[in-house]
PDB file of C-alpha atoms in Angstrom:
ATOM      1  CA  UNK B   8      96.888 219.720  17.577  1.00  0.00           C
ATOM      2  CA  UNK B   9      95.472 216.825  19.588  1.00  0.00           C
ATOM      3  CA  UNK B  10      95.353 219.105  22.612  1.00  0.00           C
ATOM      4  CA  UNK B  11      93.306 221.667  20.643  1.00  0.00           C
ATOM      5  CA  UNK B  12      90.787 219.025  19.584  1.00  0.00           C
ATOM      6  CA  UNK B  13      90.319 217.846  23.165  1.00  0.00           C
ATOM      7  CA  UNK B  14      89.954 221.437  24.362  1.00  0.00           C
ATOM      8  CA  UNK B  15      87.320 222.150  21.684  1.00  0.00           C
ATOM      9  CA  UNK B  16      85.380 219.009  22.622  1.00  0.00           C
ATOM     10  CA  UNK B  17      85.531 219.946  26.308  1.00  0.00           C
ATOM     11  CA  UNK B  18      84.251 223.455  25.594  1.00  0.00           C
ATOM     12  CA  UNK B  19      81.525 222.060  23.331  1.00  0.00           C
ATOM     13  CA  UNK B  20      80.447 219.674  26.091  1.00  0.00           C
ATOM     14  CA  UNK B  21      80.503 222.400  28.711  1.00  0.00           C
ATOM     15  CA  UNK B  22      78.579 225.020  26.709  1.00  0.00           C
ATOM     16  CA  UNK B  23      76.186 222.998  24.539  1.00  0.00           C
ATOM     17  CA  UNK B  24      75.780 220.136  27.019  1.00  0.00           C
ATOM     18  CA  UNK B  25      75.137 222.574  29.861  1.00  0.00           C
ATOM     19  CA  UNK B  26      72.531 224.486  27.880  1.00  0.00           C
ATOM     20  CA  UNK B  27      70.750 221.265  26.832  1.00  0.00           C
ATOM     21  CA  UNK B  28      70.626 220.220  30.473  1.00  0.00           C
ATOM     22  CA  UNK B  29      69.287 223.567  31.718  1.00  0.00           C
ATOM     23  CA  UNK B  30      66.575 223.607  29.030  1.00  0.00           C
ATOM     24  CA  UNK B  31      65.604 220.063  29.907  1.00  0.00           C
ATOM     25  CA  UNK B  32      65.226 220.850  33.620  1.00  0.00           C
ATOM     26  CA  UNK B  33      63.103 223.918  32.783  1.00  0.00           C
ATOM     27  CA  UNK B  34      60.880 221.858  30.489  1.00  0.00           C
ATOM     28  CA  UNK B  35      60.541 219.111  33.127  1.00  0.00           C
ATOM     29  CA  UNK B  36      59.464 221.587  35.806  1.00  0.00           C
ATOM     30  CA  UNK B  37      56.682 222.956  33.588  1.00  0.00           C
ATOM     31  CA  UNK B  38      55.362 219.510  32.673  1.00  0.00           C
ATOM     32  CA  UNK B  39      55.569 218.256  36.255  1.00  0.00           C
ATOM     33  CA  UNK B  40      53.635 221.294  37.421  1.00  0.00           C
ATOM     34  CA  UNK B  41      50.956 220.753  34.750  1.00  0.00           C
ATOM     35  CA  UNK B  42      50.406 217.099  35.756  1.00  0.00           C
ATOM     36  CA  UNK B  43      50.802 217.473  39.539  1.00  0.00           C
ATOM     37  CA  UNK B  44      47.156 216.506  40.261  1.00  0.00           C
ATOM     38  CA  UNK B  45      47.618 213.060  38.774  1.00  0.00           C
ATOM     39  CA  UNK B  46      49.305 211.312  41.654  1.00  0.00           C
ATOM     40  CA  UNK B  47      52.013 208.686  41.251  1.00  0.00           C
ATOM     41  CA  UNK B  48      52.286 206.068  44.017  1.00  0.00           C
ATOM     42  CA  UNK B  49      54.661 203.199  44.560  1.00  0.00           C
ATOM     43  CA  UNK B  50      51.956 201.429  46.605  1.00  0.00           C
ATOM     44  CA  UNK B  51      49.999 198.521  45.175  1.00  0.00           C
ATOM     45  CA  UNK B  52      46.691 199.637  46.663  1.00  0.00           C
ATOM     46  CA  UNK B  53      45.018 202.916  47.380  1.00  0.00           C
ATOM     47  CA  UNK B  54      42.226 203.713  49.817  1.00  0.00           C
ATOM     48  CA  UNK B  55      40.226 205.783  47.369  1.00  0.00           C
ATOM     49  CA  UNK B  56      36.562 204.710  47.699  1.00  0.00           C
ATOM     50  CA  UNK B  57      35.602 205.722  44.160  1.00  0.00           C
ATOM     51  CA  UNK B  58      34.831 202.841  41.762  1.00  0.00           C
ATOM     52  CA  UNK B  59      37.455 202.181  39.092  1.00  0.00           C
ATOM     53  CA  UNK B  60      36.399 202.537  35.463  1.00  0.00           C
ATOM     54  CA  UNK B  61      39.566 201.289  33.854  1.00  0.00           C
ATOM     55  CA  UNK B  62      43.032 200.006  34.687  1.00  0.00           C
ATOM     56  CA  UNK B  63      45.873 199.745  32.211  1.00  0.00           C
ATOM     57  CA  UNK B  64      49.640 199.490  32.021  1.00  0.00           C
ATOM     58  CA  UNK B  65      51.465 202.785  31.451  1.00  0.00           C
ATOM     59  CA  UNK B  66      55.104 202.915  30.380  1.00  0.00           C
ATOM     60  CA  UNK B  67      57.577 205.676  29.651  1.00  0.00           C
ATOM     61  CA  UNK B  68      61.229 205.519  28.750  1.00  0.00           C
ATOM     62  CA  UNK B  69      64.166 207.647  27.686  1.00  0.00           C
ATOM     63  CA  UNK B  70      67.705 206.971  26.508  1.00  0.00           C
ATOM     64  CA  UNK B  71      70.040 209.732  27.527  1.00  0.00           C
ATOM     65  CA  UNK B  72      73.768 210.335  27.257  1.00  0.00           C
ATOM     66  CA  UNK B  73      76.199 212.540  29.106  1.00  0.00           C
ATOM     67  CA  UNK B  74      78.457 215.142  27.476  1.00  0.00           C
ATOM     68  CA  UNK B  75      82.190 215.043  26.875  1.00  0.00           C
ATOM     69  CA  UNK B  76      82.964 217.545  29.618  1.00  0.00           C
ATOM     70  CA  UNK B  77      81.196 215.454  32.255  1.00  0.00           C
ATOM     71  CA  UNK B  78      82.869 212.304  31.024  1.00  0.00           C
ATOM     72  CA  UNK B  79      86.192 214.063  31.431  1.00  0.00           C
ATOM     73  CA  UNK B  80      85.361 215.119  35.004  1.00  0.00           C
ATOM     74  CA  UNK B  81      84.142 211.602  35.780  1.00  0.00           C
ATOM     75  CA  UNK B  82      87.430 210.148  34.555  1.00  0.00           C
ATOM     76  CA  UNK B  83      89.219 212.311  37.152  1.00  0.00           C
ATOM     77  CA  UNK B  84      86.754 211.303  39.837  1.00  0.00           C
ATOM     78  CA  UNK B  85      87.447 207.657  39.139  1.00  0.00           C
ATOM     79  CA  UNK B  86      91.041 208.280  40.194  1.00  0.00           C
ATOM     80  CA  UNK B  87      90.259 209.963  43.502  1.00  0.00           C
ATOM     81  CA  UNK B  88      86.809 208.653  44.382  1.00  0.00           C
ATOM     82  CA  UNK B  89      83.832 210.695  45.542  1.00  0.00           C
ATOM     83  CA  UNK B  90      80.435 211.544  44.168  1.00  0.00           C
ATOM     84  CA  UNK B  91      79.952 211.791  40.396  1.00  0.00           C
ATOM     85  CA  UNK B  92      77.776 214.908  40.403  1.00  0.00           C
ATOM     86  CA  UNK B  93      77.532 215.194  36.619  1.00  0.00           C
ATOM     87  CA  UNK B  94      76.239 211.656  36.324  1.00  0.00           C
ATOM     88  CA  UNK B  95      73.840 212.177  39.231  1.00  0.00           C
ATOM     89  CA  UNK B  96      72.072 215.023  37.397  1.00  0.00           C
ATOM     90  CA  UNK B  97      72.062 212.939  34.212  1.00  0.00           C
ATOM     91  CA  UNK B  98      70.242 210.088  35.945  1.00  0.00           C
ATOM     92  CA  UNK B  99      67.912 212.479  37.769  1.00  0.00           C
ATOM     93  CA  UNK B 100      66.694 214.160  34.622  1.00  0.00           C
ATOM     94  CA  UNK B 101      66.382 210.846  32.792  1.00  0.00           C
ATOM     95  CA  UNK B 102      64.306 209.415  35.620  1.00  0.00           C
ATOM     96  CA  UNK B 103      62.038 212.457  35.783  1.00  0.00           C
ATOM     97  CA  UNK B 104      61.641 212.436  32.009  1.00  0.00           C
ATOM     98  CA  UNK B 105      60.702 208.729  31.977  1.00  0.00           C
ATOM     99  CA  UNK B 106      58.135 209.277  34.737  1.00  0.00           C
ATOM    100  CA  UNK B 107      56.681 212.263  32.897  1.00  0.00           C
ATOM    101  CA  UNK B 108      56.388 210.252  29.678  1.00  0.00           C
ATOM    102  CA  UNK B 109      54.649 207.477  31.577  1.00  0.00           C
ATOM    103  CA  UNK B 110      52.080 210.000  32.848  1.00  0.00           C
ATOM    104  CA  UNK B 111      51.652 211.512  29.388  1.00  0.00           C
ATOM    105  CA  UNK B 112      51.157 208.057  27.834  1.00  0.00           C
ATOM    106  CA  UNK B 113      47.956 207.698  29.906  1.00  0.00           C
ATOM    107  CA  UNK B 114      46.303 211.136  29.653  1.00  0.00           C
ATOM    108  CA  UNK B 115      42.962 209.875  31.038  1.00  0.00           C
ATOM    109  CA  UNK B 116      44.362 208.330  34.207  1.00  0.00           C
ATOM    110  CA  UNK B 117      43.680 209.886  37.620  1.00  0.00           C
ATOM    111  CA  UNK B 118      46.195 207.834  39.569  1.00  0.00           C
ATOM    112  CA  UNK B 119      49.238 205.635  38.977  1.00  0.00           C
ATOM    113  CA  UNK B 120      49.815 202.614  41.226  1.00  0.00           C
ATOM    114  CA  UNK B 121      52.912 200.491  41.837  1.00  0.00           C
ATOM    115  CA  UNK B 122      55.234 202.687  39.802  1.00  0.00           C
ATOM    116  CA  UNK B 123      58.703 201.176  39.334  1.00  0.00           C
ATOM    117  CA  UNK B 124      61.915 202.360  37.733  1.00  0.00           C
ATOM    118  CA  UNK B 125      64.443 200.345  35.821  1.00  0.00           C
ATOM    119  CA  UNK B 126      67.898 201.445  34.701  1.00  0.00           C
ATOM    120  CA  UNK B 127      69.644 199.829  31.782  1.00  0.00           C
ATOM    121  CA  UNK B 128      73.206 200.609  30.714  1.00  0.00           C
ATOM    122  CA  UNK B 129      73.579 200.731  26.946  1.00  0.00           C
ATOM    123  CA  UNK B 130      77.122 201.735  26.122  1.00  0.00           C
ATOM    124  CA  UNK B 131      79.765 199.491  27.546  1.00  0.00           C
ATOM    125  CA  UNK B 132      82.801 201.237  26.113  1.00  0.00           C
ATOM    126  CA  UNK B 133      85.645 201.202  28.570  1.00  0.00           C
ATOM    127  CA  UNK B 134      86.340 204.932  28.257  1.00  0.00           C
ATOM    128  CA  UNK B 135      82.853 206.094  29.171  1.00  0.00           C
ATOM    129  CA  UNK B 136      81.742 203.830  31.966  1.00  0.00           C
ATOM    130  CA  UNK B 137      78.405 205.628  32.254  1.00  0.00           C
ATOM    131  CA  UNK B 138      77.986 207.145  28.806  1.00  0.00           C
ATOM    132  CA  UNK B 139      74.518 206.103  27.727  1.00  0.00           C
ATOM    133  CA  UNK B 140      71.730 204.876  29.930  1.00  0.00           C
ATOM    134  CA  UNK B 141      68.068 203.957  29.535  1.00  0.00           C
ATOM    135  CA  UNK B 142      65.616 204.887  32.258  1.00  0.00           C
ATOM    136  CA  UNK B 143      62.288 203.129  32.185  1.00  0.00           C
ATOM    137  CA  UNK B 144      59.233 203.821  34.360  1.00  0.00           C
ATOM    138  CA  UNK B 145      56.070 201.732  34.468  1.00  0.00           C
ATOM    139  CA  UNK B 146      52.954 201.450  36.562  1.00  0.00           C
ATOM    140  CA  UNK B 147      49.235 200.771  36.561  1.00  0.00           C
ATOM    141  CA  UNK B 148      47.140 203.724  35.383  1.00  0.00           C
ATOM    142  CA  UNK B 149      43.770 203.979  37.129  1.00  0.00           C
ATOM    143  CA  UNK B 150      40.777 205.947  35.917  1.00  0.00           C
ATOM    144  CA  UNK B 151      37.894 206.423  38.305  1.00  0.00           C
ATOM    145  CA  UNK B 152      34.246 206.336  37.233  1.00  0.00           C
ATOM    146  CA  UNK B 153      32.851 209.776  36.426  1.00  0.00           C
ATOM    147  CA  UNK B 154      29.235 210.658  37.117  1.00  0.00           C
ATOM    148  CA  UNK B 155      28.576 211.078  33.405  1.00  0.00           C
ATOM    149  CA  UNK B 156      31.010 208.487  32.185  1.00  0.00           C
ATOM    150  CA  UNK B 157      31.068 208.187  28.443  1.00  0.00           C
ATOM    151  CA  UNK B 158      34.665 207.063  28.042  1.00  0.00           C
ATOM    152  CA  UNK B 159      34.218 203.511  29.320  1.00  0.00           C
ATOM    153  CA  UNK B 160      34.342 202.220  25.765  1.00  0.00           C
ATOM    154  CA  UNK B 161      37.786 203.627  25.038  1.00  0.00           C
ATOM    155  CA  UNK B 162      39.711 200.593  23.744  1.00  0.00           C
ATOM    156  CA  UNK B 163      42.778 199.478  25.621  1.00  0.00           C
ATOM    157  CA  UNK B 164      46.051 200.089  23.727  1.00  0.00           C
ATOM    158  CA  UNK B 165      46.797 196.375  24.033  1.00  0.00           C
ATOM    159  CA  UNK B 166      43.612 195.192  22.302  1.00  0.00           C
ATOM    160  CA  UNK B 167      44.819 195.579  18.741  1.00  0.00           C
ATOM    161  CA  UNK B 168      48.229 194.361  17.793  1.00  0.00           C
ATOM    162  CA  UNK B 169      49.444 197.635  16.212  1.00  0.00           C
TER     163      UNK B 169
ATOM    164  CA  UNK N  28      43.355 192.641  27.130  1.00  0.00           C
ATOM    165  CA  UNK N  29      43.863 194.476  30.415  1.00  0.00           C
ATOM    166  CA  UNK N  30      47.428 194.706  31.692  1.00  0.00           C
ATOM    167  CA  UNK N  31      48.376 195.772  35.220  1.00  0.00           C
ATOM    168  CA  UNK N  32      51.532 195.467  37.294  1.00  0.00           C
ATOM    169  CA  UNK N  33      49.667 194.966  40.574  1.00  0.00           C
ATOM    170  CA  UNK N  34      48.179 191.719  41.888  1.00  0.00           C
ATOM    171  CA  UNK N  35      44.606 192.540  40.882  1.00  0.00           C
ATOM    172  CA  UNK N  36      42.561 194.316  38.247  1.00  0.00           C
ATOM    173  CA  UNK N  37      40.909 197.260  40.045  1.00  0.00           C
ATOM    174  CA  UNK N  38      37.160 197.345  39.408  1.00  0.00           C
ATOM    175  CA  UNK N  39      37.020 193.669  38.334  1.00  0.00           C
ATOM    176  CA  UNK N  40      37.132 190.269  39.992  1.00  0.00           C
ATOM    177  CA  UNK N  41      39.563 187.548  39.034  1.00  0.00           C
ATOM    178  CA  UNK N  42      37.667 184.316  38.347  1.00  0.00           C
ATOM    179  CA  UNK N  43      40.430 182.077  37.019  1.00  0.00           C
ATOM    180  CA  UNK N  44      44.235 181.956  36.913  1.00  0.00           C
ATOM    181  CA  UNK N  45      45.860 180.649  33.727  1.00  0.00           C
ATOM    182  CA  UNK N  46      49.516 180.705  34.761  1.00  0.00           C
ATOM    183  CA  UNK N  47      52.627 182.520  33.625  1.00  0.00           C
ATOM    184  CA  UNK N  48      52.830 184.068  30.172  1.00  0.00           C
ATOM    185  CA  UNK N  49      55.861 185.706  28.642  1.00  0.00           C
ATOM    186  CA  UNK N  50      57.083 187.409  25.510  1.00  0.00           C
ATOM    187  CA  UNK N  51      60.574 188.425  24.534  1.00  0.00           C
ATOM    188  CA  UNK N  52      62.573 189.895  21.695  1.00  0.00           C
ATOM    189  CA  UNK N  53      66.276 190.379  21.039  1.00  0.00           C
ATOM    190  CA  UNK N  54      67.236 193.471  19.094  1.00  0.00           C
ATOM    191  CA  UNK N  55      70.504 194.766  17.732  1.00  0.00           C
ATOM    192  CA  UNK N  56      71.164 198.446  17.218  1.00  0.00           C
ATOM    193  CA  UNK N  57      72.190 199.433  13.720  1.00  0.00           C
ATOM    194  CA  UNK N  58      75.305 201.237  12.680  1.00  0.00           C
ATOM    195  CA  UNK N  59      73.674 204.509  11.580  1.00  0.00           C
ATOM    196  CA  UNK N  60      72.089 204.992  14.958  1.00  0.00           C
ATOM    197  CA  UNK N  61      75.392 204.103  16.577  1.00  0.00           C
ATOM    198  CA  UNK N  62      77.265 206.829  14.709  1.00  0.00           C
ATOM    199  CA  UNK N  63      74.633 209.411  15.630  1.00  0.00           C
ATOM    200  CA  UNK N  64      74.819 208.229  19.221  1.00  0.00           C
ATOM    201  CA  UNK N  65      78.586 208.649  19.158  1.00  0.00           C
ATOM    202  CA  UNK N  66      78.193 212.260  18.047  1.00  0.00           C
ATOM    203  CA  UNK N  67      75.476 212.902  20.621  1.00  0.00           C
ATOM    204  CA  UNK N  68      77.835 211.581  23.292  1.00  0.00           C
ATOM    205  CA  UNK N  69      79.888 214.758  22.851  1.00  0.00           C
ATOM    206  CA  UNK N  70      77.134 217.181  23.824  1.00  0.00           C
ATOM    207  CA  UNK N  71      74.831 214.946  25.845  1.00  0.00           C
ATOM    208  CA  UNK N  72      71.039 214.791  25.726  1.00  0.00           C
ATOM    209  CA  UNK N  73      68.451 212.297  24.550  1.00  0.00           C
ATOM    210  CA  UNK N  74      69.286 209.670  21.915  1.00  0.00           C
ATOM    211  CA  UNK N  75      65.874 209.480  20.212  1.00  0.00           C
ATOM    212  CA  UNK N  76      66.904 206.608  17.923  1.00  0.00           C
ATOM    213  CA  UNK N  77      67.660 204.382  20.902  1.00  0.00           C
ATOM    214  CA  UNK N  78      64.568 205.474  22.809  1.00  0.00           C
ATOM    215  CA  UNK N  79      62.402 204.435  19.836  1.00  0.00           C
ATOM    216  CA  UNK N  80      64.317 201.196  19.305  1.00  0.00           C
ATOM    217  CA  UNK N  81      63.834 200.083  22.905  1.00  0.00           C
ATOM    218  CA  UNK N  82      60.202 201.250  22.930  1.00  0.00           C
ATOM    219  CA  UNK N  83      59.470 199.192  19.790  1.00  0.00           C
ATOM    220  CA  UNK N  84      61.148 196.134  21.301  1.00  0.00           C
ATOM    221  CA  UNK N  85      59.153 196.524  24.491  1.00  0.00           C
ATOM    222  CA  UNK N  86      55.886 196.818  22.521  1.00  0.00           C
ATOM    223  CA  UNK N  87      56.844 193.675  20.599  1.00  0.00           C
ATOM    224  CA  UNK N  88      57.553 191.761  23.821  1.00  0.00           C
ATOM    225  CA  UNK N  89      54.198 192.905  25.262  1.00  0.00           C
ATOM    226  CA  UNK N  90      52.400 191.906  22.042  1.00  0.00           C
ATOM    227  CA  UNK N  91      53.925 188.407  22.145  1.00  0.00           C
ATOM    228  CA  UNK N  92      52.954 188.066  25.798  1.00  0.00           C
ATOM    229  CA  UNK N  93      49.332 189.125  25.140  1.00  0.00           C
ATOM    230  CA  UNK N  94      49.140 186.720  22.162  1.00  0.00           C
ATOM    231  CA  UNK N  95      50.136 183.882  24.442  1.00  0.00           C
ATOM    232  CA  UNK N  96      47.556 184.942  27.029  1.00  0.00           C
ATOM    233  CA  UNK N  97      44.848 185.135  24.369  1.00  0.00           C
ATOM    234  CA  UNK N  98      45.628 181.554  23.308  1.00  0.00           C
ATOM    235  CA  UNK N  99      45.061 180.451  26.897  1.00  0.00           C
ATOM    236  CA  UNK N 100      41.669 182.183  26.909  1.00  0.00           C
ATOM    237  CA  UNK N 101      42.680 184.921  29.338  1.00  0.00           C
ATOM    238  CA  UNK N 102      41.389 188.479  29.136  1.00  0.00           C
ATOM    239  CA  UNK N 103      43.847 190.164  31.497  1.00  0.00           C
ATOM    240  CA  UNK N 104      47.459 189.868  32.638  1.00  0.00           C
ATOM    241  CA  UNK N 105      48.383 190.906  36.160  1.00  0.00           C
ATOM    242  CA  UNK N 106      51.758 191.491  37.800  1.00  0.00           C
ATOM    243  CA  UNK N 107      53.465 192.400  34.523  1.00  0.00           C
ATOM    244  CA  UNK N 108      57.257 192.759  34.890  1.00  0.00           C
ATOM    245  CA  UNK N 109      60.012 193.725  32.516  1.00  0.00           C
ATOM    246  CA  UNK N 110      63.598 192.549  32.359  1.00  0.00           C
ATOM    247  CA  UNK N 111      66.356 193.787  30.073  1.00  0.00           C
ATOM    248  CA  UNK N 112      69.761 192.266  29.547  1.00  0.00           C
ATOM    249  CA  UNK N 113      72.618 192.607  27.077  1.00  0.00           C
ATOM    250  CA  UNK N 114      73.176 189.225  25.516  1.00  0.00           C
ATOM    251  CA  UNK N 115      75.984 190.388  23.212  1.00  0.00           C
ATOM    252  CA  UNK N 116      77.845 193.588  22.426  1.00  0.00           C
ATOM    253  CA  UNK N 117      75.247 195.852  20.802  1.00  0.00           C
ATOM    254  CA  UNK N 118      72.287 193.493  21.260  1.00  0.00           C
ATOM    255  CA  UNK N 119      69.806 193.347  24.104  1.00  0.00           C
ATOM    256  CA  UNK N 120      66.947 191.132  25.139  1.00  0.00           C
ATOM    257  CA  UNK N 121      63.692 192.626  26.365  1.00  0.00           C
ATOM    258  CA  UNK N 122      61.450 190.277  28.298  1.00  0.00           C
ATOM    259  CA  UNK N 123      57.908 190.892  29.537  1.00  0.00           C
ATOM    260  CA  UNK N 124      56.137 188.393  31.779  1.00  0.00           C
ATOM    261  CA  UNK N 125      53.060 188.204  33.950  1.00  0.00           C
ATOM    262  CA  UNK N 126      50.190 186.059  35.192  1.00  0.00           C
ATOM    263  CA  UNK N 127      47.336 185.459  32.743  1.00  0.00           C
ATOM    264  CA  UNK N 128      43.900 185.617  34.388  1.00  0.00           C
ATOM    265  CA  UNK N 129      40.245 185.720  33.483  1.00  0.00           C
ATOM    266  CA  UNK N 130      38.348 188.663  35.000  1.00  0.00           C
ATOM    267  CA  UNK N 131      34.679 189.631  35.140  1.00  0.00           C
TER     268      UNK N 131
END
């Protein structure tokens, strides 16, 4: 009976978890393609000669968890060592999602400077060492002056306290 | 209030430094979200409840930091950083800090 439950959970993780992951990667590719002209840099300065109209802080974050099947594989890996491939894709898609949300939180920005990532472990259960993780991306969103600039008066999101 | 995480405000000049400002909040997750998260752990994917919880806490920390800067008479904060730590099982602290400045 217990064996059947574990088998069902494994299959559920493999099928549903796998399909969620594939859909997420497809969605990420589309959004990354749509926003590819808005460059993200980890530099603090850029050589662009255009005058800056506005600078603001942009943040994006996501909390993501792995599926039961991957946790099971990871438990085996912890015995023999080696790369945890399931967890690597989990972190990759979380990081890309956080970055994408950061870009989408500043739709008027032309450029993002000094972009940093932070990883924060949420679940600390002993059985799933890397079950749930928060990925957080932040940077400075820059908007250059347009020739007919009428959006200079857009208030900063930090002006009003909610 | 202009916030940046670089050492300047592009397009403006810093005329005065007001020193370090910070804001923090400690939040606990609630049991309903925890149960949902437990279920989601079986199939994987995003835990929206937690994403929102941490986003709200981060906004709160930023708001407290900007309040402090406003009291000092600053109109921008540069070099904004974030730090997160678990202070207890199920509770985490979110800290935002930066340098308050006056720009023109």
